[in-house]
Structures are given as structure tokens and as C-alpha cells.
mmCIF file of C-alpha atoms and ligand atoms in Angstrom:
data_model
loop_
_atom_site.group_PDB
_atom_site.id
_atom_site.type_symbol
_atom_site.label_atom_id
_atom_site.label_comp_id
_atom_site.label_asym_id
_atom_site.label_seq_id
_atom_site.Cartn_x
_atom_site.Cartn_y
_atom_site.Cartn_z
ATOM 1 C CA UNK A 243 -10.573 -21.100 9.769
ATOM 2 C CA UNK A 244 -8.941 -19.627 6.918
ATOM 3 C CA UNK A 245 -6.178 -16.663 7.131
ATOM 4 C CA UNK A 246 -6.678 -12.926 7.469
ATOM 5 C CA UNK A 247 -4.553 -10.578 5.730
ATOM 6 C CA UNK A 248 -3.711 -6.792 5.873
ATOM 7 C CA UNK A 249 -3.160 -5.047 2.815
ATOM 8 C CA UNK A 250 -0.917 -2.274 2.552
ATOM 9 C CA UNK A 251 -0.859 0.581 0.214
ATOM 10 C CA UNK A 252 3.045 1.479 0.309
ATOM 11 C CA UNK A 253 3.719 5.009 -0.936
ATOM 12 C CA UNK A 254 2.393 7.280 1.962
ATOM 13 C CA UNK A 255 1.877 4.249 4.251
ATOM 14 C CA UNK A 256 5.051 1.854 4.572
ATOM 15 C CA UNK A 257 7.727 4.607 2.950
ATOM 16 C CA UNK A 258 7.573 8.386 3.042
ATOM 17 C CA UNK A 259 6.602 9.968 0.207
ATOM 18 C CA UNK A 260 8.882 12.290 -1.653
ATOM 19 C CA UNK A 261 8.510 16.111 -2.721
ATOM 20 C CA UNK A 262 8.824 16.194 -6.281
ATOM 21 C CA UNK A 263 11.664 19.248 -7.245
ATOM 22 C CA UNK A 264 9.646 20.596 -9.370
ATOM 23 C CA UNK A 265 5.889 20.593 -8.214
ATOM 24 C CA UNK A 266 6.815 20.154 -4.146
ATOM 25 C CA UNK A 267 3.752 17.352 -4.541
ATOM 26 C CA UNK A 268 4.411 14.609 -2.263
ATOM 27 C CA UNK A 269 5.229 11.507 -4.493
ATOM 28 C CA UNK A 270 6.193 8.295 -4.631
ATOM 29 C CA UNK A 271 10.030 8.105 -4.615
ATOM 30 C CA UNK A 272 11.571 7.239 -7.682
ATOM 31 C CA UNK A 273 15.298 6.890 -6.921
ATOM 32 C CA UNK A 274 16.019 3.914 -4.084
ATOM 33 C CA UNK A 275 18.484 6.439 -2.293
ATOM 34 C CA UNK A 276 14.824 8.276 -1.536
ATOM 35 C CA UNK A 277 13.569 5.220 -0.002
ATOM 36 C CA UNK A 278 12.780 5.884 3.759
ATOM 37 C CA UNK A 279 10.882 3.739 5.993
ATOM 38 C CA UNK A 280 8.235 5.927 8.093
ATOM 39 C CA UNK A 281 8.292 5.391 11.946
ATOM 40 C CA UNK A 282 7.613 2.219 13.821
ATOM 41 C CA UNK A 283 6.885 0.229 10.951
ATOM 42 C CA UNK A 284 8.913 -2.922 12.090
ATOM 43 C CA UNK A 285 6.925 -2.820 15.078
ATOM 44 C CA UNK A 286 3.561 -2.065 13.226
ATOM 45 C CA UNK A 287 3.894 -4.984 10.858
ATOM 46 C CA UNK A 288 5.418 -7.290 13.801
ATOM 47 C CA UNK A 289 2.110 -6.443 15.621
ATOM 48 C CA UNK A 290 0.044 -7.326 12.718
ATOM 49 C CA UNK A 291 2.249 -10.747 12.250
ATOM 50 C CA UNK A 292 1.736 -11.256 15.882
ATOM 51 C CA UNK A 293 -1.826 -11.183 15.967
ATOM 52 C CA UNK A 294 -1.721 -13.776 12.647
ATOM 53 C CA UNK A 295 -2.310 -11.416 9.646
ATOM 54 C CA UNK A 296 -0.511 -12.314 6.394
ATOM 55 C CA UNK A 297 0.779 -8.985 5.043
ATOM 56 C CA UNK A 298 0.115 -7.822 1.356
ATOM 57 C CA UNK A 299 2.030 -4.776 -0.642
ATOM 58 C CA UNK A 300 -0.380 -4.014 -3.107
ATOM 59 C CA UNK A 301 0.857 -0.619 -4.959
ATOM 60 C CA UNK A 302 0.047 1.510 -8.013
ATOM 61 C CA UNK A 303 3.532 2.147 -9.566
ATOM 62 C CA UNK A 304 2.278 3.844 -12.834
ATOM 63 C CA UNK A 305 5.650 6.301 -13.135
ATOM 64 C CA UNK A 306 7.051 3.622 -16.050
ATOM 65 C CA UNK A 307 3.780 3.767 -18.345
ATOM 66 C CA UNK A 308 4.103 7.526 -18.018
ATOM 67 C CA UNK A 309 7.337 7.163 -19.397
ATOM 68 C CA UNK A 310 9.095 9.236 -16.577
ATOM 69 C CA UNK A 311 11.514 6.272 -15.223
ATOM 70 C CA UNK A 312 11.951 2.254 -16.140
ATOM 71 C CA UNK A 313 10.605 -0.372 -15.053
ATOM 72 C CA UNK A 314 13.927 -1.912 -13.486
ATOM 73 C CA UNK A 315 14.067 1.167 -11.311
ATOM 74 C CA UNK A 316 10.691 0.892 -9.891
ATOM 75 C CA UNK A 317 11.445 -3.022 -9.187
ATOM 76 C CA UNK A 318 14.999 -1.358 -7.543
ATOM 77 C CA UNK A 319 12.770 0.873 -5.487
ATOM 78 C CA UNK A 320 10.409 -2.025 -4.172
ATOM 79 C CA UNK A 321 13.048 -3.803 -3.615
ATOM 80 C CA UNK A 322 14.813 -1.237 -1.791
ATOM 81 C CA UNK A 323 11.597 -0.892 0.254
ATOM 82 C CA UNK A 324 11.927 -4.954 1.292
ATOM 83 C CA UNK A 325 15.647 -4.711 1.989
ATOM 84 C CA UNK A 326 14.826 -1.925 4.629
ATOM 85 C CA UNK A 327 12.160 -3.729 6.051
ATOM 86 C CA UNK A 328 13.965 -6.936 6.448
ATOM 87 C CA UNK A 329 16.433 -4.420 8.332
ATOM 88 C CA UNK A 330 14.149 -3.712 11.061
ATOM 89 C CA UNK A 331 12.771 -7.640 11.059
ATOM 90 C CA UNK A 332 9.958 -7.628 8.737
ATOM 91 C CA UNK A 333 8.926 -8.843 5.416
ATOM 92 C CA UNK A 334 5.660 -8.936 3.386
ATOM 93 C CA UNK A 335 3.904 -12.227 2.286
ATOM 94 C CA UNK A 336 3.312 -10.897 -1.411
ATOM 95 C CA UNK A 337 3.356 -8.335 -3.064
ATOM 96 C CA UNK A 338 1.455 -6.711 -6.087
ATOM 97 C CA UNK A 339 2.364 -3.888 -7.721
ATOM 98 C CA UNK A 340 0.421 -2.140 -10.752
ATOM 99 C CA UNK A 341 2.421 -0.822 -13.611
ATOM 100 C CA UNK A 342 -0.083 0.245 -15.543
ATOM 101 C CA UNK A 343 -2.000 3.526 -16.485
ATOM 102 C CA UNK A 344 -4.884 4.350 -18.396
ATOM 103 C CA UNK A 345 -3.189 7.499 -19.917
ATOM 104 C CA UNK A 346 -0.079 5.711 -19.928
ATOM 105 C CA UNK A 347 2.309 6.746 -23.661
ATOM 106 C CA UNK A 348 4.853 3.308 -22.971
ATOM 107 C CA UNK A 349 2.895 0.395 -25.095
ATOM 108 C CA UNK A 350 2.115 -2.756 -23.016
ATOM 109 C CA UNK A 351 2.216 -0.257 -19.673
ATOM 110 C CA UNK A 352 -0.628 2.249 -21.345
ATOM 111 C CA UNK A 353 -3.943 -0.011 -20.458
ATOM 112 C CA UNK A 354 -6.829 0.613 -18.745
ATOM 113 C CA UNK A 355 -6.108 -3.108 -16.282
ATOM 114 C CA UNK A 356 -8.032 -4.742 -13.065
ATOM 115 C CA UNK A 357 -5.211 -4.358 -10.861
ATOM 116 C CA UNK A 358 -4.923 -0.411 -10.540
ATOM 117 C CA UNK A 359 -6.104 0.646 -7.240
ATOM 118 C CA UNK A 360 -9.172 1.472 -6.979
ATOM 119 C CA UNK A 361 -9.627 -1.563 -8.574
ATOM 120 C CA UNK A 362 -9.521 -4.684 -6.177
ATOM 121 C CA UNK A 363 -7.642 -6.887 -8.293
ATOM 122 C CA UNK A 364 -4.383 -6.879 -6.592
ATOM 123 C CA UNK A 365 -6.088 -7.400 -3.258
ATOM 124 C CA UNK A 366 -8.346 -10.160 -4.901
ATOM 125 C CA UNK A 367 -5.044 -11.993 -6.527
ATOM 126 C CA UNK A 368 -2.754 -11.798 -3.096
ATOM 127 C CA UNK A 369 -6.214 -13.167 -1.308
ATOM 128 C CA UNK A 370 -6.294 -16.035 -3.505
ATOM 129 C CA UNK A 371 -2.500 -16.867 -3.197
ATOM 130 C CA UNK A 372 -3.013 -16.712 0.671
ATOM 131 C CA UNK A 373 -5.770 -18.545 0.907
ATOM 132 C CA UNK A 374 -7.112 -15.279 3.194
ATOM 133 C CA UNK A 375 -10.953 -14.804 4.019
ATOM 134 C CA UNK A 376 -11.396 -10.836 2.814
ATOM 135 C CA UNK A 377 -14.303 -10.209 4.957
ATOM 136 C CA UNK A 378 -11.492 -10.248 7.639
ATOM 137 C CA UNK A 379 -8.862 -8.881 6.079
ATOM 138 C CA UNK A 380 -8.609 -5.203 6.453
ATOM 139 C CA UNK A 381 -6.924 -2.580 3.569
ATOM 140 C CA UNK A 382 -4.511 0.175 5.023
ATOM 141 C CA UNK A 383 -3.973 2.837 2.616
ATOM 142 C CA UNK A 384 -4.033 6.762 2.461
ATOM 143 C CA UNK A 385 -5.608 7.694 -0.857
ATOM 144 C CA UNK A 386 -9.363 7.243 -1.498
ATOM 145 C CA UNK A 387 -8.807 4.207 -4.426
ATOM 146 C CA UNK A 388 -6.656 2.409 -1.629
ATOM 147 C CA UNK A 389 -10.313 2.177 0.600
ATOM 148 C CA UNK A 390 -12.292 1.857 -2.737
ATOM 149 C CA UNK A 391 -10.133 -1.261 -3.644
ATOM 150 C CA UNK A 392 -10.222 -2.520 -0.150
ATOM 151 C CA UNK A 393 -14.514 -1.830 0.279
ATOM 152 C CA UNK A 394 -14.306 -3.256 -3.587
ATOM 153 C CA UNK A 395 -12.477 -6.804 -2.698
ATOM 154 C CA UNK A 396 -14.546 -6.482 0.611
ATOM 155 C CA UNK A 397 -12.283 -5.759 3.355
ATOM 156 C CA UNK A 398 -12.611 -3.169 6.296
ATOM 157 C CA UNK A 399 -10.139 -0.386 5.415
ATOM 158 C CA UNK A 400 -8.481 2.074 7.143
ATOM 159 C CA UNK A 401 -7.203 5.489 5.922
ATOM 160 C CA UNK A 402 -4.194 6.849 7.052
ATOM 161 C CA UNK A 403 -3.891 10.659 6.860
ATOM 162 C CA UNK A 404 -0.683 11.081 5.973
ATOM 163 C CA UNK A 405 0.013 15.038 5.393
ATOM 164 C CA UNK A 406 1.373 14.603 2.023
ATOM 165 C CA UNK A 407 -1.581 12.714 0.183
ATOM 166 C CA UNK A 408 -4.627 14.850 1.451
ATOM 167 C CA UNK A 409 -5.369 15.784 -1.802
ATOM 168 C CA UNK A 410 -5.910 11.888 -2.742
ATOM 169 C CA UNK A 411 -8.429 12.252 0.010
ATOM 170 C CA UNK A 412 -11.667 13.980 -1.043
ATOM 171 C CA UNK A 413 -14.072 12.119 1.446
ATOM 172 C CA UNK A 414 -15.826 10.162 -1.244
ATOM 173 C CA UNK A 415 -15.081 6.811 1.027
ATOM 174 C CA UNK A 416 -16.597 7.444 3.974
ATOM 175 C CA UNK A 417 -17.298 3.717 4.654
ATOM 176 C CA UNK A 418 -13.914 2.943 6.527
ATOM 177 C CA UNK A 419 -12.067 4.173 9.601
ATOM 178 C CA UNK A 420 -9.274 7.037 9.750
ATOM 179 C CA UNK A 421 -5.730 7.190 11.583
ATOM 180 C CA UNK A 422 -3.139 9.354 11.881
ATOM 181 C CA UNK A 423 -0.677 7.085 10.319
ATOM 182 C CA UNK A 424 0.406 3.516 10.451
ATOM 183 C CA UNK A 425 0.862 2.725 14.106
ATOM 184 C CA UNK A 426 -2.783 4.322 14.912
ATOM 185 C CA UNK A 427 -3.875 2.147 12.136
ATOM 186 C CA UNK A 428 -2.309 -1.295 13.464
ATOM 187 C CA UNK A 429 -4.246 0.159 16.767
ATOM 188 C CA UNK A 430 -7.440 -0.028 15.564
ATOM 189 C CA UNK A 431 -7.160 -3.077 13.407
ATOM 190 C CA UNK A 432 -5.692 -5.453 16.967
ATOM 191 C CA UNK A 433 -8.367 -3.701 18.915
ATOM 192 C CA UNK A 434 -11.427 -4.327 16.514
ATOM 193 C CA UNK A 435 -10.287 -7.521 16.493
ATOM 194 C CA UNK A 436 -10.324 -8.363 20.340
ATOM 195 C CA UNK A 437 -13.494 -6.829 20.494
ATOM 196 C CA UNK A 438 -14.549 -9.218 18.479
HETATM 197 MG MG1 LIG B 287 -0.139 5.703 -0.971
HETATM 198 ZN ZN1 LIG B 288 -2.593 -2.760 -13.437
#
């Protein structure tokens, strides 16, 4: 039997989002010295290793094709993510992240690609590296292109209502199941799976 793999939106999911100064949106941080893990997510992922998922970052990182920071400082950032995970004992598989934007003014970066969520093509590239059977696999996320992307590689998805995204999260995926964050997530995804 081949693999099954979770897929994990970070921004929202893994990491606390970040109020921008201006706005006071919730963002994605863009400094590592914003990076903060949210609650319980060594033991979430360790649950998820436990019960033999592979684990998958797949994240939209499009703040370098706006132009607003580089693209070193978004690879400092995921990095930063990965140290503080391997802090509290856990480490993803692979990891995909999407620099690109449509709108995007920084040449190269500025493209309409497959891999921005809610494109699958992130989750269809880390599947392929992994070896993982998707209709298995479940996509944890907590905007509606994380579902779309999962429902579009053809996962099960969860979405995570984290307080900071709801306006990523207009209802138009209905198709997948909701938690209040990450732990409820890992809940539902070990329980579906010993009910078979
Ligand atoms: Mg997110
Ligand atoms: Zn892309």
C-alpha cells in the first residue's frame, strides 16, 4: 500500500499569522523574528507521523512578486518556521512553496503558474516525490484555495478557522470538514481514519 500524506497550508495553520501595521489584516509574517509556532503543533504533527502520514508544507508566498520583501527573506522565514519546528521535535517531508502571483510587478515572480493554491500543483508535485496515494491524503488549510487545491489534487481537506483568515473563507468549499484549529483538525483526520 502506498503512503498517505497530510498537506499543510502554513500561514494561519502551522505559524500565527501577523497583523500588518498598517491595515491590522492578519498576514503572513514577513520578518523571521515574527515567526511563532501556534499551539500544540509538535504534538499535532507527531500525531499525524504516528499514525504514518508523510507531512507536506505547501504555501503561497507571493509577498516577493509583489515586490514588498526578497526572496531570501521569505526562504529566511520558512526556514525560520523549520528551525522552530525541529525545536519542539518535528520536521516536514517536503515542502513547496509558491512565489508567484498573477498581478505580481517583479519579472520571473509576476506569472499566472500551476503551483498557486488553489491550484493543486504543489500538492500534486510533493505527492509524486512521496510516492503518496491522494485519495488518502487529506489537505489542512484555512483559506478557501487551500480546500480547492486539496478537493483539486483529490484529497479530503479540512478547514481550520483560524480568527484571522475568515475573510479567505467565503463558504464557496463546502465539500470538506471544519475545525477550530490544528489540533481539532489532527482529531478528525486520526479518527476518520480508524473508522475506517
Ligand atoms: Mg494560510
Ligand atoms: Zn506558483
Amino acid at each position: 500500500m502506498r503512503p498517505l500524506a497530510v498537506f499543510l497550508d502554513r500561514d494561519g495553520v502551522v505559524n500565527e499569522l501577523v497583523p500588518d501595521p498598517v491595515t491590522g489584516l492578519a498576514e503572513s509574517p514577513l520578518h523571521t523574528e515574527d515567526v511563532r509556532l501556534v499551539g500544540g503543533v509538535g504534538e499535532s504533527l507527531g500525531i499525524l507521523r504516528s499514525a504514518g502520514y508523510r507531512l507536506a508544507c505547501v504555501t503561497n508566498q507571493p509577498a516577493a512578486a509583489k515586490g514588498i520583501v526578497p526572496v531570501d527573506q521569505l526562504l529566511s522565514i520558512q526556514a525560520r518556521v523549520q528551525e522552530l519546528l525541529s525545536d519542539v521535535g518535528v520536521r516536514f517531508d517536503t515542502v513547496r512553496m509558491c512565489l508567484h502571483h498573477p498581478d505580481g510587478v517583479v519579472s520571473d515572480l509576476g506569472v499566472s503558474c500551476c503551483c498557486r493554491k488553489p491550484k493543486p500543483g504543489m500538492l500534486l508535485s510533493a505527492a509524486t516525490e512521496l510516492g503518496v496515494d491522494l485519495s488518502g491524503s487529506w489537505m489542512i488549510g484555512d483559506t478557501d484555495a487551500d480546500a480547492t487545491a486539496g478537493n483539486a489534487a483529490g484529497c479530503r481537506t479540512v478547514l481550520v478557522e483560524t480568527p484571522g483568515s475568515h475573510h479567505k473563507r467565503d463558504g464557496s468549499d463546502l465539500s470538506g470538514v471544519r475545525a477550530l484549529d490544528l489540533t481539532s483538525a489532527v482529531s478528525i483526520i486520526v479518527r476518520a481514519r480508524e473508522n475506517g
